[in-house]
Amino acid sequence: MLFYRGKVVDLTDIRALTADLPRSYEVLVRDQIKFRVGQIVYLAVAPDEKTIGIGFPREEREAALAAEPDKFFPPRPSDERFQWIQVRLDALEYDELRELILDAWSMCVPKKVRAEYFGTGAGA
């Protein structure tokens, strides 16, 4: 397995990256930390804090799993119908984590909120 050789990203990084995202908030559900927009979970931290489940386009999931099997792994069978993928934190660099979080959050917020956050037009 190939893993990132720098600082391993962790829950502290996740909290820092989600802190200023509009409409995002953290909850504890059955001893699992989750990040939501409204009632939609876009990121869930495993109890051991070594992996995360995160919103990810379903149509891109198989390609990501095939391209980087040391980084990504499939969701539980009961979650395969959702736009979701599992990720090993020790295989991620900070910038990759940031991109995954922003993409997952973007899937959950209204276009206007996303456009305001990124400073683009409402149709972005």
PDB file of C-alpha atoms in Angstrom:
ATOM      1  CA  MET A   1       0.000   0.000   0.000  1.00  0.00           C
ATOM      2  CA  LEU A   2       1.161   3.499  -0.810  1.00  0.00           C
ATOM      3  CA  PHE A   3       0.440   6.049   1.860  1.00  0.00           C
ATOM      4  CA  TYR A   4       1.091   9.746   2.165  1.00  0.00           C
ATOM      5  CA  ARG A   5       4.465  10.283   3.805  1.00  0.00           C
ATOM      6  CA  GLY A   6       3.719  13.673   5.356  1.00  0.00           C
ATOM      7  CA  LYS A   7       1.373  14.462   8.213  1.00  0.00           C
ATOM      8  CA  VAL A   8      -1.630  12.163   8.171  1.00  0.00           C
ATOM      9  CA  VAL A   9      -4.840  14.148   7.936  1.00  0.00           C
ATOM     10  CA  ASP A  10      -7.156  13.708  10.879  1.00  0.00           C
ATOM     11  CA  LEU A  11     -10.348  14.870  12.562  1.00  0.00           C
ATOM     12  CA  THR A  12      -8.736  18.199  13.477  1.00  0.00           C
ATOM     13  CA  ASP A  13      -8.139  18.882   9.774  1.00  0.00           C
ATOM     14  CA  ILE A  14     -11.688  17.815   8.910  1.00  0.00           C
ATOM     15  CA  ARG A  15     -13.131  20.170  11.513  1.00  0.00           C
ATOM     16  CA  ALA A  16     -10.951  23.036  10.273  1.00  0.00           C
ATOM     17  CA  LEU A  17     -12.000  22.462   6.672  1.00  0.00           C
ATOM     18  CA  THR A  18     -15.714  22.269   7.477  1.00  0.00           C
ATOM     19  CA  ALA A  19     -15.814  25.121  10.007  1.00  0.00           C
ATOM     20  CA  ASP A  20     -16.548  27.928   7.556  1.00  0.00           C
ATOM     21  CA  LEU A  21     -18.768  26.030   5.126  1.00  0.00           C
ATOM     22  CA  PRO A  22     -22.207  27.675   5.066  1.00  0.00           C
ATOM     23  CA  ARG A  23     -25.011  25.544   6.513  1.00  0.00           C
ATOM     24  CA  SER A  24     -22.569  22.829   7.595  1.00  0.00           C
ATOM     25  CA  TYR A  25     -22.684  21.514  11.134  1.00  0.00           C
ATOM     26  CA  GLU A  26     -21.282  18.618  13.155  1.00  0.00           C
ATOM     27  CA  VAL A  27     -23.398  16.055  14.990  1.00  0.00           C
ATOM     28  CA  LEU A  28     -22.739  12.931  17.015  1.00  0.00           C
ATOM     29  CA  VAL A  29     -24.965  10.027  15.987  1.00  0.00           C
ATOM     30  CA  ARG A  30     -24.523   6.699  17.784  1.00  0.00           C
ATOM     31  CA  ASP A  31     -20.919   7.570  18.699  1.00  0.00           C
ATOM     32  CA  GLN A  32     -20.081   8.559  15.118  1.00  0.00           C
ATOM     33  CA  ILE A  33     -19.162  12.108  14.113  1.00  0.00           C
ATOM     34  CA  LYS A  34     -21.062  13.302  11.068  1.00  0.00           C
ATOM     35  CA  PHE A  35     -21.141  16.548   9.141  1.00  0.00           C
ATOM     36  CA  ARG A  36     -24.433  17.676   7.668  1.00  0.00           C
ATOM     37  CA  VAL A  37     -26.150  20.292   5.595  1.00  0.00           C
ATOM     38  CA  GLY A  38     -29.724  20.275   6.839  1.00  0.00           C
ATOM     39  CA  GLN A  39     -30.483  16.603   7.369  1.00  0.00           C
ATOM     40  CA  ILE A  40     -28.141  15.437   4.589  1.00  0.00           C
ATOM     41  CA  VAL A  41     -24.926  13.804   5.795  1.00  0.00           C
ATOM     42  CA  TYR A  42     -22.047  14.672   3.495  1.00  0.00           C
ATOM     43  CA  LEU A  43     -19.200  13.298   5.633  1.00  0.00           C
ATOM     44  CA  ALA A  44     -19.051  10.650   8.363  1.00  0.00           C
ATOM     45  CA  VAL A  45     -15.963   9.838  10.409  1.00  0.00           C
ATOM     46  CA  ALA A  46     -15.455   6.198  11.407  1.00  0.00           C
ATOM     47  CA  PRO A  47     -15.359   5.600  15.180  1.00  0.00           C
ATOM     48  CA  ASP A  48     -11.615   4.807  14.971  1.00  0.00           C
ATOM     49  CA  GLU A  49     -11.087   8.071  13.006  1.00  0.00           C
ATOM     50  CA  LYS A  50      -8.982   6.250  10.393  1.00  0.00           C
ATOM     51  CA  THR A  51     -11.513   6.357   7.571  1.00  0.00           C
ATOM     52  CA  ILE A  52     -14.338   8.559   6.397  1.00  0.00           C
ATOM     53  CA  GLY A  53     -17.423   8.064   4.329  1.00  0.00           C
ATOM     54  CA  ILE A  54     -18.043  11.039   2.094  1.00  0.00           C
ATOM     55  CA  GLY A  55     -20.450  12.233  -0.544  1.00  0.00           C
ATOM     56  CA  PHE A  56     -19.075  11.318  -3.958  1.00  0.00           C
ATOM     57  CA  PRO A  57     -20.711  11.162  -7.396  1.00  0.00           C
ATOM     58  CA  ARG A  58     -22.058   7.659  -7.887  1.00  0.00           C
ATOM     59  CA  GLU A  59     -21.161   7.752 -11.601  1.00  0.00           C
ATOM     60  CA  GLU A  60     -17.479   8.380 -10.721  1.00  0.00           C
ATOM     61  CA  ARG A  61     -17.203   5.857  -7.882  1.00  0.00           C
ATOM     62  CA  GLU A  62     -16.120   2.781  -9.864  1.00  0.00           C
ATOM     63  CA  ALA A  63     -13.382   4.729 -11.639  1.00  0.00           C
ATOM     64  CA  ALA A  64     -12.029   6.069  -8.328  1.00  0.00           C
ATOM     65  CA  LEU A  65     -12.106   2.598  -6.756  1.00  0.00           C
ATOM     66  CA  ALA A  66     -10.242   1.108  -9.730  1.00  0.00           C
ATOM     67  CA  ALA A  67      -7.704   3.934 -10.012  1.00  0.00           C
ATOM     68  CA  GLU A  68      -6.804   4.250  -6.318  1.00  0.00           C
ATOM     69  CA  PRO A  69      -7.777   1.117  -4.373  1.00  0.00           C
ATOM     70  CA  ASP A  70      -5.348   1.978  -1.565  1.00  0.00           C
ATOM     71  CA  LYS A  71      -7.170   5.257  -1.001  1.00  0.00           C
ATOM     72  CA  PHE A  72     -10.822   4.516  -1.766  1.00  0.00           C
ATOM     73  CA  PHE A  73     -13.005   1.565  -0.885  1.00  0.00           C
ATOM     74  CA  PRO A  74     -16.682   0.890  -1.516  1.00  0.00           C
ATOM     75  CA  PRO A  75     -19.466   1.822   0.862  1.00  0.00           C
ATOM     76  CA  ARG A  76     -21.399  -0.865   2.701  1.00  0.00           C
ATOM     77  CA  PRO A  77     -23.781  -2.722   0.379  1.00  0.00           C
ATOM     78  CA  SER A  78     -26.727  -0.961   2.027  1.00  0.00           C
ATOM     79  CA  ASP A  79     -25.165   2.419   1.114  1.00  0.00           C
ATOM     80  CA  GLU A  80     -24.245   1.636  -2.504  1.00  0.00           C
ATOM     81  CA  ARG A  81     -27.410   3.313  -3.766  1.00  0.00           C
ATOM     82  CA  PHE A  82     -26.207   6.629  -2.324  1.00  0.00           C
ATOM     83  CA  GLN A  83     -23.601   9.014  -3.712  1.00  0.00           C
ATOM     84  CA  TRP A  84     -21.005   7.798  -1.228  1.00  0.00           C
ATOM     85  CA  ILE A  85     -17.476   6.414  -1.047  1.00  0.00           C
ATOM     86  CA  GLN A  86     -15.155   5.383   1.798  1.00  0.00           C
ATOM     87  CA  VAL A  87     -11.675   6.910   2.114  1.00  0.00           C
ATOM     88  CA  ARG A  88      -8.582   5.966   4.134  1.00  0.00           C
ATOM     89  CA  LEU A  89      -7.297   9.109   5.839  1.00  0.00           C
ATOM     90  CA  ASP A  90      -3.695   7.853   5.933  1.00  0.00           C
ATOM     91  CA  ALA A  91      -3.711   7.780   2.128  1.00  0.00           C
ATOM     92  CA  LEU A  92      -4.786  11.417   1.729  1.00  0.00           C
ATOM     93  CA  GLU A  93      -2.885  14.648   1.547  1.00  0.00           C
ATOM     94  CA  TYR A  94      -4.462  17.762   3.046  1.00  0.00           C
ATOM     95  CA  ASP A  95      -5.314  19.278  -0.351  1.00  0.00           C
ATOM     96  CA  GLU A  96      -7.034  16.058  -1.434  1.00  0.00           C
ATOM     97  CA  LEU A  97      -9.093  16.016   1.754  1.00  0.00           C
ATOM     98  CA  ARG A  98     -10.050  19.646   1.168  1.00  0.00           C
ATOM     99  CA  GLU A  99     -11.169  18.891  -2.397  1.00  0.00           C
ATOM    100  CA  LEU A 100     -13.214  15.866  -1.327  1.00  0.00           C
ATOM    101  CA  ILE A 101     -14.909  17.845   1.454  1.00  0.00           C
ATOM    102  CA  LEU A 102     -15.717  20.810  -0.790  1.00  0.00           C
ATOM    103  CA  ASP A 103     -17.096  18.521  -3.493  1.00  0.00           C
ATOM    104  CA  ALA A 104     -19.255  16.585  -1.018  1.00  0.00           C
ATOM    105  CA  TRP A 105     -20.547  19.766   0.630  1.00  0.00           C
ATOM    106  CA  SER A 106     -21.259  21.272  -2.812  1.00  0.00           C
ATOM    107  CA  MET A 107     -23.507  18.333  -3.636  1.00  0.00           C
ATOM    108  CA  CYS A 108     -25.729  19.181  -0.639  1.00  0.00           C
ATOM    109  CA  VAL A 109     -26.162  22.949  -0.667  1.00  0.00           C
ATOM    110  CA  PRO A 110     -28.348  25.056  -2.951  1.00  0.00           C
ATOM    111  CA  LYS A 111     -26.617  26.397  -6.071  1.00  0.00           C
ATOM    112  CA  LYS A 112     -26.886  29.959  -4.758  1.00  0.00           C
ATOM    113  CA  VAL A 113     -25.067  29.071  -1.511  1.00  0.00           C
ATOM    114  CA  ARG A 114     -22.359  27.235  -3.434  1.00  0.00           C
ATOM    115  CA  ALA A 115     -21.949  30.139  -5.877  1.00  0.00           C
ATOM    116  CA  GLU A 116     -21.679  32.680  -3.052  1.00  0.00           C
ATOM    117  CA  TYR A 117     -19.077  30.569  -1.253  1.00  0.00           C
ATOM    118  CA  PHE A 118     -16.931  30.104  -4.345  1.00  0.00           C
ATOM    119  CA  GLY A 119     -17.537  33.664  -5.562  1.00  0.00           C
ATOM    120  CA  THR A 120     -19.059  32.571  -8.850  1.00  0.00           C
ATOM    121  CA  GLY A 121     -22.352  33.229 -10.603  1.00  0.00           C
ATOM    122  CA  ALA A 122     -25.499  31.527  -9.300  1.00  0.00           C
ATOM    123  CA  GLY A 123     -25.432  29.027 -12.155  1.00  0.00           C
ATOM    124  CA  ALA A 124     -22.015  27.640 -11.238  1.00  0.00           C
TER     125      ALA A 124
END
